[in-house]
mmCIF file of N, CA and C in Angstrom:
data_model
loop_
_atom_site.group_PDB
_atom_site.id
_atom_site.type_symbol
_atom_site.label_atom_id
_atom_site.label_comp_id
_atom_site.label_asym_id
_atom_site.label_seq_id
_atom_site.Cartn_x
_atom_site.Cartn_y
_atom_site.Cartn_z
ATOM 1 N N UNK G 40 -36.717 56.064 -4.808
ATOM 2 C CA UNK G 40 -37.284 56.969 -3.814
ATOM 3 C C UNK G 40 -37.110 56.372 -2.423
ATOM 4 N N UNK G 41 -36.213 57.225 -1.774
ATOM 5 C CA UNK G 41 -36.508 56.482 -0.602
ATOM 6 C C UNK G 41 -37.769 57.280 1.001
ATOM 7 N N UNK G 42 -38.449 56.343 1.161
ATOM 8 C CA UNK G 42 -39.237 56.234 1.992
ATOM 9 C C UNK G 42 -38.897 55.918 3.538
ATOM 10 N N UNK G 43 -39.520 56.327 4.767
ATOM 11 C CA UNK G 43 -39.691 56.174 6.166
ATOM 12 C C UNK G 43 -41.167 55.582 7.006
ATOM 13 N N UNK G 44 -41.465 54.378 7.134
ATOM 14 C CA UNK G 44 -42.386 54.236 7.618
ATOM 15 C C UNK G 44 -42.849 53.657 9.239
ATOM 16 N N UNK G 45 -43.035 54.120 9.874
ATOM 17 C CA UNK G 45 -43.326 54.334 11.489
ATOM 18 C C UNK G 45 -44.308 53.890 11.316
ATOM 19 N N UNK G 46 -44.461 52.651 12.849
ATOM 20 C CA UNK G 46 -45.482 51.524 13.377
ATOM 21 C C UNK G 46 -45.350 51.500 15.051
ATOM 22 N N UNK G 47 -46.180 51.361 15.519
ATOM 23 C CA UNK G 47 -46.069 50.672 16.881
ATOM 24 C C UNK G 47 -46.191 51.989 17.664
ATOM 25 N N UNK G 48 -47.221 53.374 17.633
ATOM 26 C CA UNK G 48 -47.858 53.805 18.266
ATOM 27 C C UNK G 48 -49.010 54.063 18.902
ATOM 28 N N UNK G 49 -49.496 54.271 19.942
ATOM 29 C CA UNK G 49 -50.886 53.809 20.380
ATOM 30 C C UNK G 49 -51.242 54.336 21.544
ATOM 31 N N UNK G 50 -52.046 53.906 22.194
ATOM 32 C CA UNK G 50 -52.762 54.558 23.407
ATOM 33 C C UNK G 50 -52.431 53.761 24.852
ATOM 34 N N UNK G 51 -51.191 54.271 25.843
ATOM 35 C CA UNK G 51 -50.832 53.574 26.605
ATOM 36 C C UNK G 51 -50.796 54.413 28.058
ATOM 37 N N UNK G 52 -50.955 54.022 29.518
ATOM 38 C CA UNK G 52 -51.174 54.764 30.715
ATOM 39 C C UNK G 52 -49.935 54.609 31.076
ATOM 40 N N UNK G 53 -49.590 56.074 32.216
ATOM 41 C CA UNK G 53 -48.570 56.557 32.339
ATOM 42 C C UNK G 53 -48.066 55.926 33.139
ATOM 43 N N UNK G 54 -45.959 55.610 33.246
ATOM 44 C CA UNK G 54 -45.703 55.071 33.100
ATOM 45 C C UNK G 54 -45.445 53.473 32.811
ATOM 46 N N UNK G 55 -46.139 53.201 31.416
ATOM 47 C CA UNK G 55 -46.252 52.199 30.843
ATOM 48 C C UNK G 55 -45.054 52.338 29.699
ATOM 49 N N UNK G 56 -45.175 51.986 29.053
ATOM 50 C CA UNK G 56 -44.023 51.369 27.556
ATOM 51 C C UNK G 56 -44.636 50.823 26.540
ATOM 52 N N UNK G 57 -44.004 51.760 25.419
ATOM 53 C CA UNK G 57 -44.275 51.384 23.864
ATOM 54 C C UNK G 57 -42.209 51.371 23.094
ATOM 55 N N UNK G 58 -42.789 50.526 22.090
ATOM 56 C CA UNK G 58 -41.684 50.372 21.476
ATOM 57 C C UNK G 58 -42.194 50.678 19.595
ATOM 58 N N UNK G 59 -41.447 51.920 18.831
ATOM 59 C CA UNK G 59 -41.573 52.660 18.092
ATOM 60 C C UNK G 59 -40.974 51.651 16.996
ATOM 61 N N UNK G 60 -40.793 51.524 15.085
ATOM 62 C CA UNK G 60 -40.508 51.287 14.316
ATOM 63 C C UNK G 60 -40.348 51.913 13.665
ATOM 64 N N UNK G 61 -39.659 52.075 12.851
ATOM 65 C CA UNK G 61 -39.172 52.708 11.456
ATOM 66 C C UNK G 61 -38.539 51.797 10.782
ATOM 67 N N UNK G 62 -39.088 51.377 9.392
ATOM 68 C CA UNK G 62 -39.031 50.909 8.572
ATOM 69 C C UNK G 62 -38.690 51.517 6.999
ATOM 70 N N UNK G 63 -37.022 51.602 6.820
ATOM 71 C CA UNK G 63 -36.520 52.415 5.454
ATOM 72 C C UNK G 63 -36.740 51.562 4.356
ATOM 73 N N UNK G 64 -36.186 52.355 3.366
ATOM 74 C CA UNK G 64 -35.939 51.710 1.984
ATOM 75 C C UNK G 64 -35.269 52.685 1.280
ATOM 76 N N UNK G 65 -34.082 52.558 0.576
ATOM 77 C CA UNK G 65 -33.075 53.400 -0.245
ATOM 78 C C UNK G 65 -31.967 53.053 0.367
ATOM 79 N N UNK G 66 -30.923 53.637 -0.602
ATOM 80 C CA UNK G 66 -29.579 53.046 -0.471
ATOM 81 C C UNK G 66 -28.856 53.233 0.371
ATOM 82 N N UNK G 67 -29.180 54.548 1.513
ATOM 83 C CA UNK G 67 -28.251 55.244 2.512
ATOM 84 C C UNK G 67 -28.051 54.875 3.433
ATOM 85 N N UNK G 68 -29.143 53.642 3.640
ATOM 86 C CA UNK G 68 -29.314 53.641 5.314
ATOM 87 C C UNK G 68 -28.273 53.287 6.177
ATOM 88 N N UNK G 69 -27.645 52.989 5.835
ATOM 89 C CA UNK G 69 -26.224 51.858 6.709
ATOM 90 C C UNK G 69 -24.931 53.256 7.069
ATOM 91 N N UNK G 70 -25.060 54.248 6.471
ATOM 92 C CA UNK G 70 -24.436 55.488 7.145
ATOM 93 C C UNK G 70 -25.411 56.461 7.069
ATOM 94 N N UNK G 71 -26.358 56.426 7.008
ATOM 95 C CA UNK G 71 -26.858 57.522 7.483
ATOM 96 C C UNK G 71 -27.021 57.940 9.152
ATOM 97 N N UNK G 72 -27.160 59.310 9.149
ATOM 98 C CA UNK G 72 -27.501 59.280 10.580
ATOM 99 C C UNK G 72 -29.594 59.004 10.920
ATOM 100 N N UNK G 73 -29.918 58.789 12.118
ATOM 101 C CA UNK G 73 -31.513 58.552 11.915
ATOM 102 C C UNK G 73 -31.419 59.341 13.315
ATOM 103 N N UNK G 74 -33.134 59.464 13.284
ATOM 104 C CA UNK G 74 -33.741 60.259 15.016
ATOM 105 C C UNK G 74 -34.627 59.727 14.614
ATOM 106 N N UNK G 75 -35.681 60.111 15.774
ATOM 107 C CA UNK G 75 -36.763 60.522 16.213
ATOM 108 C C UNK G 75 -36.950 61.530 16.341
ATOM 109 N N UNK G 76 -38.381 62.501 16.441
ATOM 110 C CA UNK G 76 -38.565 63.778 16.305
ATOM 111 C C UNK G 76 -40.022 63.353 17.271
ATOM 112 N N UNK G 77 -40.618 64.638 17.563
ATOM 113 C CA UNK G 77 -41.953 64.617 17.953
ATOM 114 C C UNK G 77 -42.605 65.950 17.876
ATOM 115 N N UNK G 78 -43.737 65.968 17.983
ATOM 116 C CA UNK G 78 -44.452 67.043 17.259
ATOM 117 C C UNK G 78 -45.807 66.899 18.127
ATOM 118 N N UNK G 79 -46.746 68.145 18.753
ATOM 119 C CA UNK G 79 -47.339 68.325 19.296
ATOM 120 C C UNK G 79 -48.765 69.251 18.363
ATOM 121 N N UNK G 80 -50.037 69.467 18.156
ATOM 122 C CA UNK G 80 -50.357 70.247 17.584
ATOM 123 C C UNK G 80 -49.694 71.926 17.668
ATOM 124 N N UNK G 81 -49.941 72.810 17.227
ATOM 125 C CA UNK G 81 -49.405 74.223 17.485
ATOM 126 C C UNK G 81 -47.969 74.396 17.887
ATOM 127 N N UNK G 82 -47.357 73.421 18.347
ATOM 128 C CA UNK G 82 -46.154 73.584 18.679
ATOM 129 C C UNK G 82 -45.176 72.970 17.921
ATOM 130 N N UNK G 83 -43.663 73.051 17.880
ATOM 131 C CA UNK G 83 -42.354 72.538 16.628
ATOM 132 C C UNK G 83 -42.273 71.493 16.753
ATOM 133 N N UNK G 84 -41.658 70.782 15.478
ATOM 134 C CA UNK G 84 -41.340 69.677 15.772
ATOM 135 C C UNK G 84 -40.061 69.593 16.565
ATOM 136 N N UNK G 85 -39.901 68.690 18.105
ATOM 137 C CA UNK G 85 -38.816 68.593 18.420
ATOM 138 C C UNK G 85 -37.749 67.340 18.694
ATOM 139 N N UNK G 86 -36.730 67.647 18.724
ATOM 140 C CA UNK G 86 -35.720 66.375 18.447
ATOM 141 C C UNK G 86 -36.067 65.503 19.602
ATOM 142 N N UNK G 87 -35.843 64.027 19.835
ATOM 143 C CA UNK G 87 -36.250 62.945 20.415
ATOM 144 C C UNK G 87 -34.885 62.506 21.007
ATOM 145 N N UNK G 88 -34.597 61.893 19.655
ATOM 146 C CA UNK G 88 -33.160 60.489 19.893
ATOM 147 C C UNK G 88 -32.730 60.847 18.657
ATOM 148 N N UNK G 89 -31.238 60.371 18.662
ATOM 149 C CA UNK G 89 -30.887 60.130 17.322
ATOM 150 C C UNK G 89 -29.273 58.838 17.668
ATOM 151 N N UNK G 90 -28.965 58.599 16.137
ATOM 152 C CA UNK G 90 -28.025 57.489 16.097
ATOM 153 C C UNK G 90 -27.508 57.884 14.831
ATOM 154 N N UNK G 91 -26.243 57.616 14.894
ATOM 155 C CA UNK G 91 -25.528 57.586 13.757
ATOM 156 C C UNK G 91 -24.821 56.605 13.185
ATOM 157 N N UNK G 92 -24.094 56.497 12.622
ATOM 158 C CA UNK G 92 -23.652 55.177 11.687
ATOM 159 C C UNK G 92 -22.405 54.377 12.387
ATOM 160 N N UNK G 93 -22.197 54.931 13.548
ATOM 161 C CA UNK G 93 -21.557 54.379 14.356
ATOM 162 C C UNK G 93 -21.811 53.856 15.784
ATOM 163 N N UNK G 94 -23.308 54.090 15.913
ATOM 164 C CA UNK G 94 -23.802 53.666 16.813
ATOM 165 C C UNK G 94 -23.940 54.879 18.436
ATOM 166 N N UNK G 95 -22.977 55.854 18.294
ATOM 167 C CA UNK G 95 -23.221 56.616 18.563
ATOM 168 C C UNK G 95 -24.904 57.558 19.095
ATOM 169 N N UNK G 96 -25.361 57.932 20.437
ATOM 170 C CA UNK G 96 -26.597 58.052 20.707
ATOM 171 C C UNK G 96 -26.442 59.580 20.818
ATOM 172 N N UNK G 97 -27.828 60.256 20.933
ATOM 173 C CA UNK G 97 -27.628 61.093 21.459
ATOM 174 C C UNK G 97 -29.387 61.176 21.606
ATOM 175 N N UNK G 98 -29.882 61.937 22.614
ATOM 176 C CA UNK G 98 -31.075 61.949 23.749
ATOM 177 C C UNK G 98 -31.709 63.442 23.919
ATOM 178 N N UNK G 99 -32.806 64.118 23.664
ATOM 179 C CA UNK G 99 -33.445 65.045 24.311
ATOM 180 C C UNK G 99 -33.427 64.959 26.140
ATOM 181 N N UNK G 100 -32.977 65.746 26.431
ATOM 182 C CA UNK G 100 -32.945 66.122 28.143
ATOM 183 C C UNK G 100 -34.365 65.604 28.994
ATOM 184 N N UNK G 101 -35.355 65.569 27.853
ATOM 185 C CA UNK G 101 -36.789 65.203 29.017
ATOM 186 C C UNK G 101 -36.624 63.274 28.833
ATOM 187 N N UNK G 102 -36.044 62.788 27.790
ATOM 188 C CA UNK G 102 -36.064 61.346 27.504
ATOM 189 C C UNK G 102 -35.143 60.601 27.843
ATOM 190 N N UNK G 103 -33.730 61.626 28.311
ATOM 191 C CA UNK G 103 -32.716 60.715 28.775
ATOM 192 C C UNK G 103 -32.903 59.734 30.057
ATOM 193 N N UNK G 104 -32.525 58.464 29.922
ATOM 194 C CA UNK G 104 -32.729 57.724 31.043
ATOM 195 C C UNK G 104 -34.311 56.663 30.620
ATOM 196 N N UNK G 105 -35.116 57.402 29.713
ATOM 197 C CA UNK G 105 -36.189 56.594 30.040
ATOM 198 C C UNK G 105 -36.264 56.055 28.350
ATOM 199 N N UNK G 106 -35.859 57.057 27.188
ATOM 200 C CA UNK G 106 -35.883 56.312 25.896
ATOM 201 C C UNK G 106 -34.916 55.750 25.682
ATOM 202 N N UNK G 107 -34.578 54.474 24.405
ATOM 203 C CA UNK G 107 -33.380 54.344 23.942
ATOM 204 C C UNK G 107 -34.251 54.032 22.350
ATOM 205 N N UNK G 108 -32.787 54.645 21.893
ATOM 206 C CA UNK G 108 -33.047 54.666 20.336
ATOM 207 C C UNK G 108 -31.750 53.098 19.360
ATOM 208 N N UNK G 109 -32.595 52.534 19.015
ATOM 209 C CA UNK G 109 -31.673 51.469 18.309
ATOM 210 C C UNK G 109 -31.577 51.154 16.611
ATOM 211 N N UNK G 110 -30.656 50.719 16.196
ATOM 212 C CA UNK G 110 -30.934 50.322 14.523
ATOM 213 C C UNK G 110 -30.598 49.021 14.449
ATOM 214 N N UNK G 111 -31.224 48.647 13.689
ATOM 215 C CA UNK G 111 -30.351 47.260 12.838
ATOM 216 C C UNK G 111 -29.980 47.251 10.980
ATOM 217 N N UNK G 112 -28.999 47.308 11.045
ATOM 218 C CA UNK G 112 -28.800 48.033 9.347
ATOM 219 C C UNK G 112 -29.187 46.549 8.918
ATOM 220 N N UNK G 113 -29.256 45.666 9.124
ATOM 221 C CA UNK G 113 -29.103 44.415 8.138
ATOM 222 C C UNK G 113 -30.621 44.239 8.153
ATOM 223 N N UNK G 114 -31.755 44.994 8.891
ATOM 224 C CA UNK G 114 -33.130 45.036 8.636
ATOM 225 C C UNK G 114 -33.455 46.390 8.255
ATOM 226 N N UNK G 115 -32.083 47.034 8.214
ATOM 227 C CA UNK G 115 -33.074 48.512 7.432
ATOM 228 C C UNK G 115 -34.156 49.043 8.500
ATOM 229 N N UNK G 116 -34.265 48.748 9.973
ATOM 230 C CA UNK G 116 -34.646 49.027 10.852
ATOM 231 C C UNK G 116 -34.374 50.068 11.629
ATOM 232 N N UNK G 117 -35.051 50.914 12.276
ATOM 233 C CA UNK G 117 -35.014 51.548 13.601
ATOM 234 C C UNK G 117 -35.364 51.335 14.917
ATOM 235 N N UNK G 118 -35.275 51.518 15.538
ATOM 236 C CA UNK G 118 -36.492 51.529 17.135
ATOM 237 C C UNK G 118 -36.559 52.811 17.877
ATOM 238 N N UNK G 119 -37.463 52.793 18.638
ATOM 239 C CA UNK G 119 -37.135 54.058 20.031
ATOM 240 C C UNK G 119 -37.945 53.034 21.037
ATOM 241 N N UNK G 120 -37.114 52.588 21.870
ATOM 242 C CA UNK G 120 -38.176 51.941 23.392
ATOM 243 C C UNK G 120 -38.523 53.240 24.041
ATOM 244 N N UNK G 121 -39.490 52.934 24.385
ATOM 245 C CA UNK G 121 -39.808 54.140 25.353
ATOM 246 C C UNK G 121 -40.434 53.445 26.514
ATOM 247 N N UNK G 122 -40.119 53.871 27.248
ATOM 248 C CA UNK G 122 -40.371 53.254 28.997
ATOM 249 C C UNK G 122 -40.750 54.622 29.957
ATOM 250 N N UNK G 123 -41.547 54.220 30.912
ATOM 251 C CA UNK G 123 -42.166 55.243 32.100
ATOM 252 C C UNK G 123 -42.795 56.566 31.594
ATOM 253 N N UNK G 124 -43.298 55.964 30.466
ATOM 254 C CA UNK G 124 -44.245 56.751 29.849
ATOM 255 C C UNK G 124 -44.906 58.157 30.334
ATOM 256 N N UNK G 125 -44.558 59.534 30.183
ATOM 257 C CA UNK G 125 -45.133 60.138 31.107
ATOM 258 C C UNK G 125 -46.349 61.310 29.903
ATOM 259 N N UNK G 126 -47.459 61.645 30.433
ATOM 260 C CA UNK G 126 -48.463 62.129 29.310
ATOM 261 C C UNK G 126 -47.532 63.053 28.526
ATOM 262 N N UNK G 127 -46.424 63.945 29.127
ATOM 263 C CA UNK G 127 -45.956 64.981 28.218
ATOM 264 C C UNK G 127 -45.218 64.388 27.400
ATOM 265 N N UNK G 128 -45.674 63.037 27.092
ATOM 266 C CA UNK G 128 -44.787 62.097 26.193
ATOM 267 C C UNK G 128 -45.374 61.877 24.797
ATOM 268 N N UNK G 129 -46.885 62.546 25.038
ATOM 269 C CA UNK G 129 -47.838 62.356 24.367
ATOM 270 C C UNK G 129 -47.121 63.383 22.672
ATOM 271 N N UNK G 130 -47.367 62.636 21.927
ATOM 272 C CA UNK G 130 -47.238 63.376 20.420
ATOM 273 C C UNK G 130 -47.770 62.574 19.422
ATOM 274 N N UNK G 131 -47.445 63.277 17.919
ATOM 275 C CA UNK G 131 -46.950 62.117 16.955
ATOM 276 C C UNK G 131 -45.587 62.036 16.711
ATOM 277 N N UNK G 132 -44.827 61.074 16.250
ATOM 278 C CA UNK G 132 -43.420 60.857 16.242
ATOM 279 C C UNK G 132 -43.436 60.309 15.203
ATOM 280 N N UNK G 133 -41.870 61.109 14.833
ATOM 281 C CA UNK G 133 -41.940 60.909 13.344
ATOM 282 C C UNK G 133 -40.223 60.223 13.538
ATOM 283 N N UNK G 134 -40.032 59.220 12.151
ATOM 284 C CA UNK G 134 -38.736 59.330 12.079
ATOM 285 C C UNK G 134 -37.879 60.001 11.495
ATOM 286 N N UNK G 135 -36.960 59.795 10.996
ATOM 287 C CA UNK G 135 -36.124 60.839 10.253
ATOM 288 C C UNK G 135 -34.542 60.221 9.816
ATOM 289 N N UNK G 136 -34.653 60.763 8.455
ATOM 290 C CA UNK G 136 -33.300 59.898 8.003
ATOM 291 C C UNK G 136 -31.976 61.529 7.124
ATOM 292 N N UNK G 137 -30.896 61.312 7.699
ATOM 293 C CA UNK G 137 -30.232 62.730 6.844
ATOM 294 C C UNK G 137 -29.358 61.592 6.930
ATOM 295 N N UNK G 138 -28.498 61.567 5.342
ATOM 296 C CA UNK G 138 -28.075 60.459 4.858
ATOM 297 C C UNK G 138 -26.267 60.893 4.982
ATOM 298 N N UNK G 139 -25.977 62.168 4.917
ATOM 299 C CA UNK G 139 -24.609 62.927 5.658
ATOM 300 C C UNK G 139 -23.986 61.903 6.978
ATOM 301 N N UNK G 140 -23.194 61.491 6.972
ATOM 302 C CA UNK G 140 -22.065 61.023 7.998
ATOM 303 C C UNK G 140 -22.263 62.537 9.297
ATOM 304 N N UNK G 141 -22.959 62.227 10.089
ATOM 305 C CA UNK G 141 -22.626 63.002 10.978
ATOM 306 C C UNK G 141 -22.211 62.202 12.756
ATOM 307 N N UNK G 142 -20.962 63.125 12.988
ATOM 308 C CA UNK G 142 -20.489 63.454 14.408
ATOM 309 C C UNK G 142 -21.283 63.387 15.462
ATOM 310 N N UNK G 143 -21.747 64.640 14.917
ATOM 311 C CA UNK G 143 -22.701 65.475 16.272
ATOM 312 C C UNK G 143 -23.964 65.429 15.841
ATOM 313 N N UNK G 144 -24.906 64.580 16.384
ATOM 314 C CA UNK G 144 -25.536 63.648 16.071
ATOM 315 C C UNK G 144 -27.140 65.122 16.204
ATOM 316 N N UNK G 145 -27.345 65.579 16.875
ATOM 317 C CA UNK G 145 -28.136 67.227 16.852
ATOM 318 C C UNK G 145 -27.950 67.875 15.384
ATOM 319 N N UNK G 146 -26.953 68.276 14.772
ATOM 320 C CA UNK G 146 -26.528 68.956 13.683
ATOM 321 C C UNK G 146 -27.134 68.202 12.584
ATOM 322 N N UNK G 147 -27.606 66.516 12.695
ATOM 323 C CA UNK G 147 -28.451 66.725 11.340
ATOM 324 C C UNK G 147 -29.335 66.984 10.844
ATOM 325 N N UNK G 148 -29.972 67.361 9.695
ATOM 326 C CA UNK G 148 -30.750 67.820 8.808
ATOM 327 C C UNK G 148 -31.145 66.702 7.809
ATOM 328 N N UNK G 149 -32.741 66.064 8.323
ATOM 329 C CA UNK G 149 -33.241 65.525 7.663
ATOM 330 C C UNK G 149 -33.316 65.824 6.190
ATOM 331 N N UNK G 150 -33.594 64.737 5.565
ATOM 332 C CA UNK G 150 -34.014 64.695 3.872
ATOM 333 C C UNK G 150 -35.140 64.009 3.490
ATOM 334 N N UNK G 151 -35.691 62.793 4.589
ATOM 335 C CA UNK G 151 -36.675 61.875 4.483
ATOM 336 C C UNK G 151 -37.300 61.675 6.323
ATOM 337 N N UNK G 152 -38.142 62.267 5.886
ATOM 338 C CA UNK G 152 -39.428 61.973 6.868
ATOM 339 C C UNK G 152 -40.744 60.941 6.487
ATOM 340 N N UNK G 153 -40.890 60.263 8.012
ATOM 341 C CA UNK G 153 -42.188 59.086 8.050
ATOM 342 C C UNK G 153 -43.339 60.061 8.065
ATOM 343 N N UNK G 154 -44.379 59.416 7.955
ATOM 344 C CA UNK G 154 -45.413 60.065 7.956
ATOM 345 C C UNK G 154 -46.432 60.422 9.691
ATOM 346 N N UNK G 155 -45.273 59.521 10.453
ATOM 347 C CA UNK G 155 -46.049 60.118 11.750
ATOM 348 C C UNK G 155 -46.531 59.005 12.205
ATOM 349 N N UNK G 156 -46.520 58.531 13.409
ATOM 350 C CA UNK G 156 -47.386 57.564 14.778
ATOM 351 C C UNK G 156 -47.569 58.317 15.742
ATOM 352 N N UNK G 157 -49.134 58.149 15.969
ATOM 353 C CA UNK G 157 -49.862 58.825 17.679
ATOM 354 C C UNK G 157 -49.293 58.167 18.327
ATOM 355 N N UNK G 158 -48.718 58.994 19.438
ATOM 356 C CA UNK G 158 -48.565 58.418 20.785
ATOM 357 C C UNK G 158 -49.306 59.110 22.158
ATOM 358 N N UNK G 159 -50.005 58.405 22.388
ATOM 359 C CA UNK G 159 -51.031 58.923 23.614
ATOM 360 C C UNK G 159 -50.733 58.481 24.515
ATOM 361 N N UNK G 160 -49.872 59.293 25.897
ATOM 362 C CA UNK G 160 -50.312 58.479 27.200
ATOM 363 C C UNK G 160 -51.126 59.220 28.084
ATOM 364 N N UNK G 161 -52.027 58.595 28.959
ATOM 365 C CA UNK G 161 -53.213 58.964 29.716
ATOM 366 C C UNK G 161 -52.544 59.011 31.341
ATOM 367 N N UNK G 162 -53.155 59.715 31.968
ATOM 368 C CA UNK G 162 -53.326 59.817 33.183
ATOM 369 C C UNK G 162 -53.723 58.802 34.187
#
């Protein structure tokens, strides 16, 4: 079974910086593609960051410039730094693993989702 587990969210003032984890397990990880996602109450979940198996990035329009999304396959790791923290930054964030070789790093379609980290920034 493979699993997604997200660490290192919390309660931080605006523009400040948190740095996100995801922690896999299963056989795909080293080509799979990964993101970030975020999710607001009442509202969708929406795309963050993502990376693919080539290192390849790709960025939501409100995060470009201020997130970066990283892996380390030989820890089965993820990251998202997030820097200049702004409240509409505020969610839970989830990770996300679709184990497909993808290009176009938007076009994938998760299979394994984390269970979610608060991220609060304050005013």
């Amino acid at each position: 079974q493979e699993t997604l587990v997200e660490s290192g969210g919390g309660l931080v003032q605006a523009g400040g910086s948190l740095r996100l984890s995801c922690a896999a397990s299963g056989r795909t990880f080293g080509t799979a593609t990964l993101a970030w996602f975020r999710q607001v109450a009442g509202k969708e979940r929406e795309f963050v960051a993502g990376i693919n198996w080539m290192g390849n990035t790709a960025y939501a329009d409100s995060v470009k410039g201020r997130f970066t999304i990283s892996r380390d396959n030989a820890k089965v790791m993820m990251y998202l730094q997030m820097d200049s923290l702004q409240v509409a930054d505020t969610a839970v964030y989830f990770c996300a693993k679709d184990p497909a070789v993808r290009l176009i790093i938007p076009t994938m379609r998760p299979t394994t989702w984390g269970q979610g980290t608060q991220v609060t920034v304050s005013s």
